[in-house]
Tab-separated table of C-alpha atoms and ligand atoms in Angstrom:
chain	number	residue	atom	x	y	z
I	1	MET	CA	60.475	93.304	116.289
I	2	LEU	CA	63.568	95.284	115.166
I	3	GLU	CA	66.044	93.049	113.060
I	4	LEU	CA	70.100	92.179	113.608
I	5	ASN	CA	72.243	93.769	111.928
I	6	GLN	CA	70.223	97.130	111.187
I	7	CYS	CA	70.664	100.252	113.142
I	8	TYR	CA	67.669	102.842	113.326
I	9	ASN	CA	67.220	106.235	113.607
I	10	MET	CA	65.286	105.881	117.406
I	11	ASP	CA	65.541	106.780	121.199
I	12	CYS	CA	67.404	103.911	122.065
I	13	MET	CA	64.786	103.652	125.308
I	14	LYS	CA	62.138	103.236	122.554
I	15	GLY	CA	64.526	100.766	121.140
I	16	MET	CA	65.444	98.267	124.179
I	17	ALA	CA	61.764	97.976	125.179
I	18	GLN	CA	61.542	95.833	122.288
I	19	PHE	CA	63.942	92.921	123.350
I	20	PRO	CA	63.238	90.193	125.835
I	21	ASP	CA	65.432	90.043	128.766
I	22	GLY	CA	69.064	88.602	128.253
I	23	PHE	CA	69.073	88.971	124.187
I	24	PHE	CA	72.309	90.885	124.098
I	25	ASP	CA	75.566	88.918	124.766
I	26	LEU	CA	77.214	92.370	125.048
I	27	ALA	CA	76.324	96.105	124.960
I	28	VAL	CA	79.115	98.010	124.081
I	29	VAL	CA	77.688	101.537	124.930
I	30	ASP	CA	79.382	105.186	125.000
I	31	PRO	CA	76.142	107.994	126.011
I	32	PRO	CA	76.160	111.331	126.266
I	33	TYR	CA	76.954	112.522	129.411
I	34	PHE	CA	76.735	116.359	129.114
I	35	SER	CA	72.777	117.295	127.580
I	36	GLY	CA	74.283	119.459	124.468
I	37	PRO	CA	73.843	123.484	123.628
I	38	GLU	CA	75.189	124.653	126.827
I	39	ARG	CA	77.908	122.878	126.067
I	40	ARG	CA	78.518	124.589	122.858
I	41	GLY	CA	82.127	125.165	122.623
I	42	TYR	CA	83.457	121.660	123.996
I	43	TYR	CA	83.878	120.013	120.275
I	44	GLY	CA	85.774	123.014	118.582
I	45	SER	CA	83.850	123.861	115.561
I	46	LYS	CA	83.223	121.267	112.490
I	47	VAL	CA	83.838	117.850	111.327
I	48	SER	CA	83.411	118.350	107.733
I	49	LYS	CA	84.165	115.450	105.436
I	50	ILE	CA	80.988	114.151	104.296
I	51	GLY	CA	79.407	116.979	104.511
I	52	VAL	CA	78.030	117.357	108.066
I	53	TYR	CA	78.734	120.746	108.567
I	54	ARG	CA	77.202	121.966	110.974
I	55	ASP	CA	78.001	123.203	114.846
I	56	TYR	CA	78.352	120.468	117.627
I	57	PRO	CA	76.176	119.201	119.621
I	58	VAL	CA	73.724	119.545	117.506
I	59	SER	CA	70.545	117.564	118.656
I	60	PRO	CA	68.712	119.449	120.733
I	61	VAL	CA	69.003	117.967	123.597
I	62	TRP	CA	70.764	115.458	124.908
I	63	GLU	CA	69.117	113.280	127.629
I	64	ILE	CA	71.963	112.775	130.195
I	65	PRO	CA	70.959	108.669	131.172
I	66	GLY	CA	69.984	107.871	134.042
I	67	ARG	CA	69.079	105.088	136.488
I	68	ALA	CA	66.129	103.809	134.031
I	69	TYR	CA	68.537	103.277	130.995
I	70	PHE	CA	71.219	101.523	133.216
I	71	ASP	CA	68.870	99.503	134.762
I	72	GLU	CA	67.181	98.659	130.879
I	73	LEU	CA	70.908	98.131	129.486
I	74	ARG	CA	71.686	95.615	131.934
I	75	ARG	CA	68.030	93.915	131.724
I	76	VAL	CA	68.577	93.558	127.845
I	77	ALA	CA	71.945	93.078	127.538
I	78	LYS	CA	74.193	90.039	129.654
I	79	HIS	CA	77.284	92.008	130.062
I	80	TYR	CA	78.017	95.333	129.413
I	81	ILE	CA	80.937	97.547	128.700
I	82	VAL	CA	80.083	101.421	129.136
I	83	TRP	CA	82.165	104.193	128.252
I	84	GLY	CA	82.439	107.081	130.218
I	85	CYS	CA	80.926	105.334	133.479
I	86	ASN	CA	83.201	108.067	135.035
I	87	TYR	CA	80.729	110.244	134.216
I	88	PHE	CA	77.441	108.728	136.003
I	89	SER	CA	76.533	108.035	139.206
I	90	TYR	CA	75.554	104.137	138.551
I	91	GLU	CA	76.463	101.049	140.847
I	92	PHE	CA	78.546	99.795	138.131
I	93	ALA	CA	80.671	96.408	138.070
I	94	SER	CA	84.191	96.526	139.337
I	95	GLY	CA	86.081	96.174	135.881
I	96	ARG	CA	87.421	99.064	133.967
I	97	ILE	CA	89.167	99.501	130.142
I	98	VAL	CA	91.162	102.122	129.876
I	99	TRP	CA	91.838	103.683	126.276
I	100	ASP	CA	95.003	105.269	126.376
I	101	LYS	CA	95.118	107.885	123.275
I	102	CYS	CA	98.925	108.726	123.534
I	103	LYS	CA	98.473	112.237	123.674
I	104	LYS	CA	99.631	114.840	126.261
I	105	GLY	CA	99.567	118.500	126.399
I	106	THR	CA	96.399	118.963	125.385
I	107	SER	CA	93.061	120.293	127.204
I	108	PHE	CA	91.057	117.054	126.649
I	109	SER	CA	91.562	113.937	129.284
I	110	ASP	CA	94.792	112.177	128.072
I	111	CYS	CA	92.321	108.531	128.489
I	112	GLU	CA	88.998	107.315	128.935
I	113	LEU	CA	87.104	105.151	130.842
I	114	ALA	CA	84.583	101.740	130.343
I	115	ALA	CA	83.515	100.488	133.421
I	116	THR	CA	82.358	96.603	132.452
I	117	ASP	CA	81.015	93.477	134.635
I	118	LEU	CA	83.429	90.692	132.092
I	119	PHE	CA	85.829	90.824	134.458
I	120	ASN	CA	86.808	92.614	137.606
I	121	THR	CA	90.545	93.672	136.841
I	122	VAL	CA	91.941	97.148	134.983
I	123	ARG	CA	93.059	96.307	130.838
I	124	LEU	CA	94.470	98.824	128.853
I	125	PHE	CA	93.962	99.585	125.820
I	126	ARG	CA	96.553	102.208	123.171
I	127	PHE	CA	95.134	103.785	119.844
I	128	MET	CA	96.298	107.034	119.686
I	129	TRP	CA	93.550	109.528	118.784
I	130	ASN	CA	94.476	113.092	118.609
I	131	GLY	CA	93.759	115.119	115.625
I	132	MET	CA	95.218	113.978	112.260
I	133	LEU	CA	97.143	111.899	114.647
I	134	GLN	CA	96.331	108.230	114.846
I	135	GLY	CA	97.473	104.734	115.556
I	136	LYS	CA	98.467	102.321	112.861
I	137	SER	CA	96.569	99.178	114.124
I	138	VAL	CA	94.819	97.460	117.087
I	139	ALA	CA	98.759	96.106	117.693
I	140	GLU	CA	100.845	99.185	117.435
I	141	GLY	CA	98.148	101.756	118.018
I	142	HIS	CA	100.744	103.793	120.566
I	143	ILE	CA	102.720	104.161	116.869
I	144	MET	CA	101.561	106.834	114.702
I	145	GLN	CA	100.292	105.672	111.176
I	146	GLY	CA	102.941	106.879	108.447
I	147	ASN	CA	100.700	107.798	106.057
I	148	LYS	CA	97.876	110.668	107.092
I	149	LYS	CA	95.802	109.379	103.924
I	150	LEU	CA	94.418	105.915	105.196
I	151	ASN	CA	93.804	108.028	108.560
I	152	GLU	CA	89.936	107.249	109.612
I	153	GLN	CA	87.587	110.008	108.611
I	154	ARG	CA	85.974	111.692	111.119
I	155	ILE	CA	82.364	112.318	110.782
I	156	HIS	CA	81.087	112.588	114.766
I	157	PRO	CA	82.351	114.787	117.065
I	158	THR	CA	82.573	112.411	119.859
I	159	GLN	CA	84.051	109.419	117.107
I	160	LYS	CA	85.596	106.700	118.370
I	161	PRO	CA	88.066	105.196	116.270
I	162	VAL	CA	86.760	101.740	114.883
I	163	ALA	CA	90.267	99.769	116.001
I	164	LEU	CA	88.840	100.410	119.815
I	165	TYR	CA	85.873	98.383	119.070
I	166	ASP	CA	87.879	96.008	116.887
I	167	TRP	CA	89.878	95.197	119.702
I	168	ILE	CA	86.993	94.784	122.125
I	169	PHE	CA	85.005	92.291	120.004
I	170	GLN	CA	88.259	90.607	119.382
I	171	ASN	CA	88.978	90.092	123.148
I	172	TYR	CA	85.369	89.942	124.352
I	173	ALA	CA	82.692	88.908	121.311
I	174	ALA	CA	82.625	85.929	119.908
I	175	PRO	CA	81.882	85.482	116.565
I	176	GLY	CA	77.560	85.219	116.023
I	177	CYS	CA	76.850	86.267	119.696
I	178	ARG	CA	74.174	89.688	119.633
I	179	VAL	CA	75.922	92.763	120.351
I	180	LEU	CA	74.265	95.925	121.004
I	181	ASP	CA	75.397	99.924	121.018
I	182	THR	CA	72.591	102.244	122.017
I	183	HIS	CA	74.400	105.557	120.514
I	184	LEU	CA	76.515	105.274	117.509
I	185	GLY	CA	77.332	108.247	117.001
I	186	SER	CA	79.500	107.656	113.847
I	187	GLY	CA	79.295	104.065	113.939
I	188	SER	CA	82.665	102.937	114.867
I	189	SER	CA	81.580	100.311	116.468
I	190	ARG	CA	79.084	98.619	113.552
I	191	ILE	CA	81.856	98.544	111.606
I	192	ALA	CA	84.312	96.468	113.836
I	193	ALA	CA	81.431	94.280	114.709
I	194	TYR	CA	80.931	94.070	110.712
I	195	GLU	CA	84.210	92.624	110.672
I	196	ALA	CA	84.150	90.534	113.694
I	197	GLY	CA	80.780	88.965	112.879
I	198	VAL	CA	78.861	89.144	115.515
I	199	ASP	CA	75.224	90.116	114.887
I	200	PHE	CA	74.936	93.661	115.681
I	201	ILE	CA	72.108	96.395	116.673
I	202	GLY	CA	72.078	99.774	117.110
I	203	PHE	CA	70.325	103.406	117.542
I	204	GLU	CA	70.795	106.459	117.047
I	205	ILE	CA	68.595	109.012	117.920
I	206	ASP	CA	69.811	112.409	115.945
I	207	PRO	CA	68.303	111.940	111.749
I	208	ILE	CA	71.684	113.399	110.992
I	209	TYR	CA	74.149	111.889	112.642
I	210	TYR	CA	72.162	108.442	111.879
I	211	ALA	CA	72.304	109.559	108.304
I	212	ALA	CA	76.152	109.943	108.081
I	213	GLU	CA	76.720	106.796	109.952
I	214	GLU	CA	74.555	104.841	107.442
I	215	GLN	CA	76.484	106.302	104.355
I	216	ARG	CA	79.849	105.688	105.998
I	217	PHE	CA	78.854	101.882	106.753
I	218	LEU	CA	77.534	101.482	103.163
I	219	ASP	CA	81.015	103.251	101.723
I	220	TYR	CA	82.920	100.789	104.046
I	221	THR	CA	80.832	97.548	102.764
I	222	SER	CA	80.315	98.116	99.101
I	223	GLN	CA	84.792	98.867	99.488
I	224	THR	CA	85.860	95.942	101.466
I	225	SER	CA	83.196	93.160	98.706
I	226	LEU	CA	85.094	94.946	95.972
I	227	PHE	CA	88.589	94.216	97.738
I	228	HIS	CA	87.369	91.027	98.417
I	229	LEU	CA	86.377	90.444	94.808
I	230	THR	CA	89.043	91.491	93.541
A	301	LIG	C1	78.912	110.299	122.569
A	301	LIG	S1	78.175	109.775	120.978
A	301	LIG	C2	78.288	108.160	120.506
A	301	LIG	C3	79.783	108.541	119.845
A	301	LIG	C4	80.239	107.070	119.129
A	301	LIG	N1	80.470	105.819	120.234
A	301	LIG	C5	80.807	107.349	117.982
A	301	LIG	O1	82.600	106.432	118.271
A	301	LIG	O2	80.906	108.186	117.033
A	301	LIG	C6	76.581	109.763	121.805
A	301	LIG	C7	75.901	109.475	120.527
A	301	LIG	O3	74.324	109.028	121.002
A	301	LIG	C8	73.254	109.708	120.576
A	301	LIG	N2	72.125	109.861	121.219
A	301	LIG	C9	71.656	110.670	122.414
A	301	LIG	N3	70.409	110.412	123.088
A	301	LIG	C10	70.205	109.108	122.304
A	301	LIG	C11	69.262	108.375	122.658
A	301	LIG	N4	67.960	108.185	123.551
A	301	LIG	N5	68.786	106.976	122.032
A	301	LIG	C12	70.135	106.790	120.538
A	301	LIG	N6	70.984	107.891	120.529
A	301	LIG	C13	71.271	108.691	121.022
A	301	LIG	C14	73.719	111.151	120.425
A	301	LIG	O4	72.911	111.878	118.876
A	301	LIG	C15	74.856	110.973	119.806
A	301	LIG	O5	75.582	111.159	118.758
Protein backbone atom coordinates (compact mmCIF):
# COMPACT_ATOMS: atom_id res chain seq x y z
CA MET A 1 0.00 0.00 0.00
CA LEU A 2 1.30 3.44 -0.86
CA GLU A 3 1.77 5.85 2.03
CA LEU A 4 -0.06 9.09 2.68
CA ASN A 5 1.92 12.32 2.37
CA GLN A 6 4.28 10.82 -0.20
CA CYS A 7 4.50 11.34 -3.92
CA TYR A 8 5.38 8.64 -6.41
CA ASN A 9 7.13 8.52 -9.76
CA MET A 10 4.60 6.25 -11.42
CA ASP A 11 1.69 6.03 -13.81
CA CYS A 12 -1.37 7.24 -11.94
CA MET A 13 -3.50 4.35 -13.26
CA LYS A 14 -1.16 1.91 -11.51
CA GLY A 15 -1.16 4.12 -8.43
CA MET A 16 -4.93 4.47 -8.17
CA ALA A 17 -5.36 0.69 -8.59
CA GLN A 18 -3.80 0.26 -5.14
CA PHE A 19 -6.57 2.13 -3.33
CA PRO A 20 -10.02 0.95 -2.27
CA ASP A 21 -13.23 2.66 -3.38
CA GLY A 22 -13.77 6.14 -1.90
CA PHE A 23 -10.37 6.25 -0.18
CA PHE A 24 -9.80 9.92 -1.05
CA ASP A 25 -12.15 12.70 0.01
CA LEU A 26 -11.15 14.85 -2.93
CA ALA A 27 -9.18 14.46 -6.16
CA VAL A 28 -7.77 17.69 -7.61
CA VAL A 29 -6.28 16.83 -10.98
CA ASP A 30 -4.80 18.52 -14.00
CA PRO A 31 -4.23 15.85 -16.67
CA PRO A 32 -2.57 16.56 -20.02
CA TYR A 33 -5.04 17.20 -22.80
CA PHE A 34 -2.57 16.79 -25.63
CA SER A 35 -0.23 13.93 -26.26
CA GLY A 36 3.14 15.61 -26.41
CA PRO A 37 5.67 15.78 -29.18
CA GLU A 38 3.35 16.98 -31.92
CA ARG A 39 2.50 20.03 -29.80
CA ARG A 40 6.12 20.84 -29.14
CA GLY A 41 5.74 24.51 -30.01
CA TYR A 42 2.92 24.98 -27.60
CA TYR A 43 4.99 25.98 -24.62
CA GLY A 44 7.68 28.07 -26.22
CA SER A 45 11.17 27.15 -25.21
CA LYS A 46 12.59 26.34 -21.84
CA VAL A 47 12.15 26.72 -18.15
CA SER A 48 15.47 26.76 -16.39
CA LYS A 49 15.44 27.85 -12.79
CA ILE A 50 16.39 24.61 -11.05
CA GLY A 51 18.24 22.99 -13.86
CA VAL A 52 15.32 21.67 -15.87
CA TYR A 53 16.91 22.73 -19.15
CA ARG A 54 14.88 21.04 -21.79
CA ASP A 55 12.39 21.76 -24.49
CA TYR A 56 8.79 21.01 -23.73
CA PRO A 57 7.02 18.72 -23.58
CA VAL A 58 9.55 16.18 -22.49
CA SER A 59 7.71 12.93 -21.95
CA PRO A 60 7.82 10.62 -24.97
CA VAL A 61 4.04 10.61 -25.30
CA TRP A 62 1.49 11.60 -22.71
CA GLU A 63 -1.57 9.47 -22.85
CA ILE A 64 -4.61 11.71 -22.93
CA PRO A 65 -6.87 10.39 -20.20
CA GLY A 66 -10.07 8.78 -21.38
CA ARG A 67 -13.08 7.16 -19.78
CA ALA A 68 -11.04 4.51 -17.95
CA TYR A 69 -9.04 7.22 -16.17
CA PHE A 70 -12.05 9.31 -15.12
CA ASP A 71 -14.01 6.24 -14.01
CA GLU A 72 -11.06 5.12 -11.91
CA LEU A 73 -10.66 8.61 -10.46
CA ARG A 74 -14.31 8.62 -9.41
CA ARG A 75 -13.93 5.15 -7.93
CA VAL A 76 -11.09 6.14 -5.57
CA ALA A 77 -12.26 9.68 -4.75
CA LYS A 78 -15.56 10.81 -3.29
CA HIS A 79 -15.34 14.19 -5.04
CA TYR A 80 -13.32 15.67 -7.85
CA ILE A 81 -12.02 18.89 -9.35
CA VAL A 82 -10.78 18.28 -12.90
CA TRP A 83 -8.86 21.09 -14.59
CA GLY A 84 -9.06 21.32 -18.36
CA CYS A 85 -12.51 19.72 -18.33
CA ASN A 86 -13.41 21.53 -21.56
CA TYR A 87 -10.86 19.38 -23.41
CA PHE A 88 -12.25 16.01 -22.29
CA SER A 89 -15.42 14.32 -23.44
CA TYR A 90 -16.76 12.92 -20.20
CA GLU A 91 -20.04 13.45 -18.37
CA PHE A 92 -18.77 15.66 -15.57
CA ALA A 93 -21.13 17.07 -12.97
CA SER A 94 -22.29 20.62 -13.61
CA GLY A 95 -20.16 22.55 -11.08
CA ARG A 96 -17.42 24.71 -12.58
CA ILE A 97 -14.45 26.65 -11.26
CA VAL A 98 -13.10 29.42 -13.45
CA TRP A 99 -9.54 30.51 -12.81
CA ASP A 100 -9.13 33.99 -14.30
CA LYS A 101 -5.43 34.49 -14.97
CA CYS A 102 -5.92 38.26 -15.14
CA LYS A 103 -4.17 38.53 -18.46
CA LYS A 104 -5.29 39.84 -21.77
CA GLY A 105 -3.85 40.21 -25.22
CA THR A 106 -1.89 36.96 -25.39
CA SER A 107 -2.71 34.01 -27.62
CA PHE A 108 -3.13 31.78 -24.58
CA SER A 109 -6.42 31.30 -22.76
CA ASP A 110 -7.52 34.09 -20.41
CA CYS A 111 -9.04 31.53 -18.04
CA GLU A 112 -8.90 27.85 -17.16
CA LEU A 113 -11.93 25.74 -16.35
CA ALA A 114 -12.41 22.91 -13.88
CA ALA A 115 -15.39 20.59 -13.50
CA THR A 116 -16.47 19.54 -10.05
CA ASP A 117 -19.18 17.62 -8.29
CA LEU A 118 -18.71 19.64 -5.08
CA PHE A 119 -21.43 22.12 -6.05
CA ASN A 120 -23.57 22.86 -9.09
CA THR A 121 -22.82 26.52 -9.58
CA VAL A 122 -19.86 28.38 -11.11
CA ARG A 123 -17.16 29.82 -8.83
CA LEU A 124 -14.49 32.31 -9.86
CA PHE A 125 -10.93 32.60 -8.60
CA ARG A 126 -8.77 35.45 -9.85
CA PHE A 127 -5.01 35.18 -9.72
CA MET A 128 -2.59 36.82 -12.14
CA TRP A 129 -0.35 34.31 -13.91
CA ASN A 130 1.30 35.72 -16.97
CA GLY A 131 5.04 35.06 -17.25
CA MET A 132 6.78 37.25 -14.68
CA LEU A 133 3.48 38.92 -13.78
CA GLN A 134 2.07 37.07 -10.82
CA GLY A 135 -0.70 37.79 -8.33
CA LYS A 136 -0.06 39.12 -4.86
CA SER A 137 -1.99 36.67 -2.70
CA VAL A 138 -5.10 34.51 -2.59
CA ALA A 139 -7.14 37.50 -1.44
CA GLU A 140 -5.54 39.97 -3.87
CA GLY A 141 -4.75 37.74 -6.80
CA HIS A 142 -5.85 40.34 -9.33
CA ILE A 143 -3.14 42.73 -8.06
CA MET A 144 0.38 42.20 -9.32
CA GLN A 145 3.02 41.10 -6.85
CA GLY A 146 5.19 44.19 -6.58
CA ASN A 147 8.47 42.43 -5.88
CA LYS A 148 9.30 40.00 -8.65
CA LYS A 149 11.95 38.42 -6.43
CA LEU A 150 9.08 37.02 -4.39
CA ASN A 151 7.49 35.43 -7.46
CA GLU A 152 6.82 31.72 -7.43
CA GLN A 153 9.61 29.88 -9.21
CA ARG A 154 8.47 28.04 -12.30
CA ILE A 155 9.82 24.56 -12.91
CA HIS A 156 7.15 23.11 -15.19
CA PRO A 157 5.60 24.37 -18.45
CA THR A 158 2.00 24.01 -17.25
CA GLN A 159 2.65 24.86 -13.61
CA LYS A 160 -0.37 26.24 -11.76
CA PRO A 161 0.18 28.70 -8.92
CA VAL A 162 0.27 27.38 -5.36
CA ALA A 163 -2.27 30.12 -4.57
CA LEU A 164 -4.86 28.42 -6.78
CA TYR A 165 -4.57 25.21 -4.75
CA ASP A 166 -4.45 27.23 -1.50
CA TRP A 167 -7.82 28.69 -2.44
CA ILE A 168 -9.20 25.26 -3.37
CA PHE A 169 -8.12 23.64 -0.11
CA GLN A 170 -9.24 26.60 2.01
CA ASN A 171 -12.70 26.30 0.51
CA TYR A 172 -13.17 22.63 -0.26
CA ALA A 173 -10.89 20.50 1.94
CA ALA A 174 -10.90 20.26 5.72
CA PRO A 175 -7.62 19.60 7.54
CA GLY A 176 -7.02 15.87 7.84
CA CYS A 177 -9.00 14.90 4.77
CA ARG A 178 -7.37 12.82 2.03
CA VAL A 179 -6.51 14.50 -1.25
CA LEU A 180 -5.19 12.97 -4.48
CA ASP A 181 -3.41 14.62 -7.41
CA THR A 182 -2.84 12.10 -10.21
CA HIS A 183 -0.75 14.46 -12.40
CA LEU A 184 1.55 16.35 -10.07
CA GLY A 185 3.75 18.26 -12.51
CA SER A 186 5.55 20.90 -10.45
CA GLY A 187 3.88 19.83 -7.21
CA SER A 188 2.08 23.13 -6.52
CA SER A 189 -0.86 21.12 -5.19
CA ARG A 190 1.43 19.28 -2.79
CA ILE A 191 2.81 22.50 -1.30
CA ALA A 192 -0.70 23.87 -0.78
CA ALA A 193 -1.82 20.55 0.73
CA TYR A 194 1.08 20.68 3.18
CA GLU A 195 0.05 24.20 4.22
CA ALA A 196 -3.61 23.21 4.51
CA GLY A 197 -2.85 20.18 6.71
CA VAL A 198 -4.57 17.71 4.43
CA ASP A 199 -3.23 14.21 3.77
CA PHE A 200 -1.96 14.06 0.24
CA ILE A 201 -0.78 11.58 -2.39
CA GLY A 202 0.52 12.53 -5.82
CA PHE A 203 1.73 10.73 -8.93
CA GLU A 204 4.04 11.97 -11.67
CA ILE A 205 5.09 9.73 -14.53
CA ASP A 206 8.05 11.75 -15.82
CA PRO A 207 11.22 11.05 -13.78
CA ILE A 208 12.74 14.49 -14.42
CA TYR A 209 9.63 16.41 -13.38
CA TYR A 210 9.22 14.07 -10.44
CA ALA A 211 12.77 14.79 -9.26
CA ALA A 212 12.24 18.53 -9.73
CA GLU A 213 8.97 18.41 -7.80
CA GLU A 214 10.59 16.44 -4.95
CA GLN A 215 13.41 19.00 -4.73
CA ARG A 216 10.94 21.89 -4.82
CA PHE A 217 8.92 20.37 -2.00
CA LEU A 218 12.04 19.63 0.05
CA ASP A 219 13.29 23.20 -0.43
CA TYR A 220 9.89 24.57 0.53
CA THR A 221 9.50 22.50 3.69
CA SER A 222 13.06 23.11 4.87
CA GLN A 223 12.62 26.86 4.38
CA THR A 224 9.30 26.94 6.20
CA SER A 225 10.57 24.84 9.13
CA LEU A 226 13.54 27.25 9.45
CA PHE A 227 11.06 30.13 9.43
CA HIS A 228 9.03 28.48 12.19
CA LEU A 229 12.17 28.01 14.32
CA THR A 230 13.26 31.66 14.11
C1 LIG B 1 -0.75 19.47 -17.00
S1 LIG B 1 0.63 18.83 -16.16
C2 LIG B 1 0.24 19.12 -14.45
C3 LIG B 1 0.70 20.46 -13.99
C4 LIG B 1 0.46 20.68 -12.52
N1 LIG B 1 -0.94 20.91 -12.21
C5 LIG B 1 1.28 21.84 -11.97
O1 LIG B 1 0.72 22.74 -11.32
O2 LIG B 1 2.49 21.84 -12.18
C6 LIG B 1 0.43 17.11 -16.34
C7 LIG B 1 1.55 16.26 -15.77
O3 LIG B 1 1.11 14.90 -15.76
C8 LIG B 1 2.20 14.04 -16.04
N2 LIG B 1 1.60 12.79 -16.52
C9 LIG B 1 1.20 12.48 -17.78
N3 LIG B 1 0.64 11.26 -17.82
C10 LIG B 1 0.70 10.77 -16.55
C11 LIG B 1 0.27 9.54 -15.93
N4 LIG B 1 -0.31 8.58 -16.66
N5 LIG B 1 0.47 9.39 -14.61
C12 LIG B 1 1.08 10.35 -13.87
N6 LIG B 1 1.52 11.54 -14.40
C13 LIG B 1 1.31 11.75 -15.72
C14 LIG B 1 3.04 14.81 -17.04
O4 LIG B 1 4.38 14.37 -17.02
C15 LIG B 1 2.87 16.26 -16.53
O5 LIG B 1 3.92 16.62 -15.66
